[in-house]
Amino acid sequence: MNILTVCGMGSGSSLILKMNVDEILEAEGRDAEVEACDIGSVGAHSADLILATRDFKDPLEEYSVDKIFLGNVVDKVAIKKELDKYFEGKGN
């Protein structure tokens, strides 16, 4: 599975989110490749799931992959909750 974390510049909140997602997935024993990128580079990446803040909901609407929009990229409890819901919905 390929997961893409997205922010405006690709080096701030998306990198923090990537590190948190990596940590959560590792703790749960899930295998995924997680990459951080900027909003302008999303189309150049192959992703099964995109995670970003709610600010990017409209710009990411054009991409036909699953998306999770978060209020806070450092709230690991909220991130884990959203990831768990996603994987439960996928039957994993």
Short mmCIF file of C-alpha atoms in Angstrom, two decimals:
data_model
loop_
_atom_site.label_atom_id
_atom_site.label_comp_id
_atom_site.label_asym_id
_atom_site.label_seq_id
_atom_site.Cartn_x
_atom_site.Cartn_y
_atom_site.Cartn_z
CA MET A 1 0.00 0.00 0.00
CA ASN A 2 1.22 3.49 -0.85
CA ILE A 3 0.24 6.36 1.44
CA LEU A 4 0.91 9.99 0.61
CA THR A 5 0.98 12.74 3.22
CA VAL A 6 0.43 16.19 1.74
CA CYS A 7 0.98 19.81 2.76
CA GLY A 8 1.63 23.09 1.01
CA MET A 9 5.41 22.87 0.77
CA GLY A 10 6.05 19.16 1.33
CA SER A 11 8.52 19.61 4.15
CA GLY A 12 6.55 20.77 7.18
CA SER A 13 3.27 19.27 8.25
CA SER A 14 3.39 16.49 5.66
CA LEU A 15 6.74 15.31 7.03
CA ILE A 16 5.44 15.38 10.62
CA LEU A 17 2.34 13.50 9.48
CA LYS A 18 4.47 10.96 7.61
CA MET A 19 6.52 10.24 10.73
CA ASN A 20 3.37 9.83 12.83
CA VAL A 21 1.71 7.56 10.26
CA ASP A 22 4.89 5.46 10.02
CA GLU A 23 4.95 5.08 13.81
CA ILE A 24 1.26 4.13 14.01
CA LEU A 25 1.47 1.61 11.15
CA GLU A 26 4.60 0.02 12.59
CA ALA A 27 2.96 -0.34 16.02
CA GLU A 28 -0.03 -2.04 14.37
CA GLY A 29 2.11 -4.30 12.19
CA ARG A 30 0.79 -2.82 8.94
CA ASP A 31 3.00 -2.70 5.87
CA ALA A 32 2.88 0.49 3.80
CA GLU A 33 5.16 2.90 2.01
CA VAL A 34 4.56 6.43 3.27
CA GLU A 35 5.82 9.47 1.36
CA ALA A 36 5.50 13.18 2.11
CA CYS A 37 4.98 15.68 -0.70
CA ASP A 38 3.71 19.13 -1.54
CA ILE A 39 0.26 19.78 -2.97
CA GLY A 40 1.65 20.50 -6.44
CA SER A 41 3.39 17.12 -6.68
CA VAL A 42 0.49 14.85 -5.75
CA GLY A 43 -0.24 13.91 -9.36
CA ALA A 44 3.30 12.62 -9.84
CA HIS A 45 2.89 10.02 -7.09
CA SER A 46 1.04 6.73 -7.05
CA ALA A 47 -1.03 6.49 -3.88
CA ASP A 48 -3.76 4.28 -2.47
CA LEU A 49 -4.47 6.74 0.34
CA ILE A 50 -3.81 10.45 0.83
CA LEU A 51 -3.64 12.08 4.27
CA ALA A 52 -3.69 15.86 4.62
CA THR A 53 -5.18 18.60 6.74
CA ARG A 54 -8.71 19.75 6.04
CA ASP A 55 -7.28 22.87 4.35
CA PHE A 56 -6.42 20.70 1.34
CA LYS A 57 -9.80 19.03 0.89
CA ASP A 58 -10.83 21.12 -2.14
CA PRO A 59 -7.47 21.00 -3.98
CA LEU A 60 -7.26 17.21 -3.53
CA GLU A 61 -10.82 16.56 -4.67
CA GLU A 62 -9.71 15.88 -8.24
CA TYR A 63 -7.71 12.78 -7.23
CA SER A 64 -9.70 9.57 -7.26
CA VAL A 65 -8.00 7.83 -4.36
CA ASP A 66 -9.10 7.39 -0.78
CA LYS A 67 -8.42 10.41 1.41
CA ILE A 68 -8.33 11.21 5.11
CA PHE A 69 -8.49 14.85 6.16
CA LEU A 70 -7.24 15.72 9.62
CA GLY A 71 -7.54 18.70 11.90
CA ASN A 72 -4.12 18.25 13.50
CA VAL A 73 -1.05 16.42 12.16
CA VAL A 74 0.52 15.93 15.60
CA ASP A 75 -2.51 14.37 17.31
CA LYS A 76 -1.49 10.72 17.07
CA VAL A 77 -4.67 9.54 18.79
CA ALA A 78 -6.85 11.21 16.15
CA ILE A 79 -4.61 10.01 13.31
CA LYS A 80 -4.74 6.44 14.62
CA LYS A 81 -8.51 6.62 14.98
CA GLU A 82 -8.93 7.74 11.36
CA LEU A 83 -6.49 5.13 10.05
CA ASP A 84 -8.24 2.39 12.04
CA LYS A 85 -11.61 3.44 10.57
CA TYR A 86 -10.11 3.41 7.10
CA PHE A 87 -8.59 -0.07 7.47
CA GLU A 88 -11.75 -1.47 9.10
CA GLY A 89 -13.73 -0.21 6.11
CA LYS A 90 -11.31 -1.98 3.81
CA GLY A 91 -11.65 -5.23 5.73
CA ASN A 92 -8.06 -5.18 6.96
#
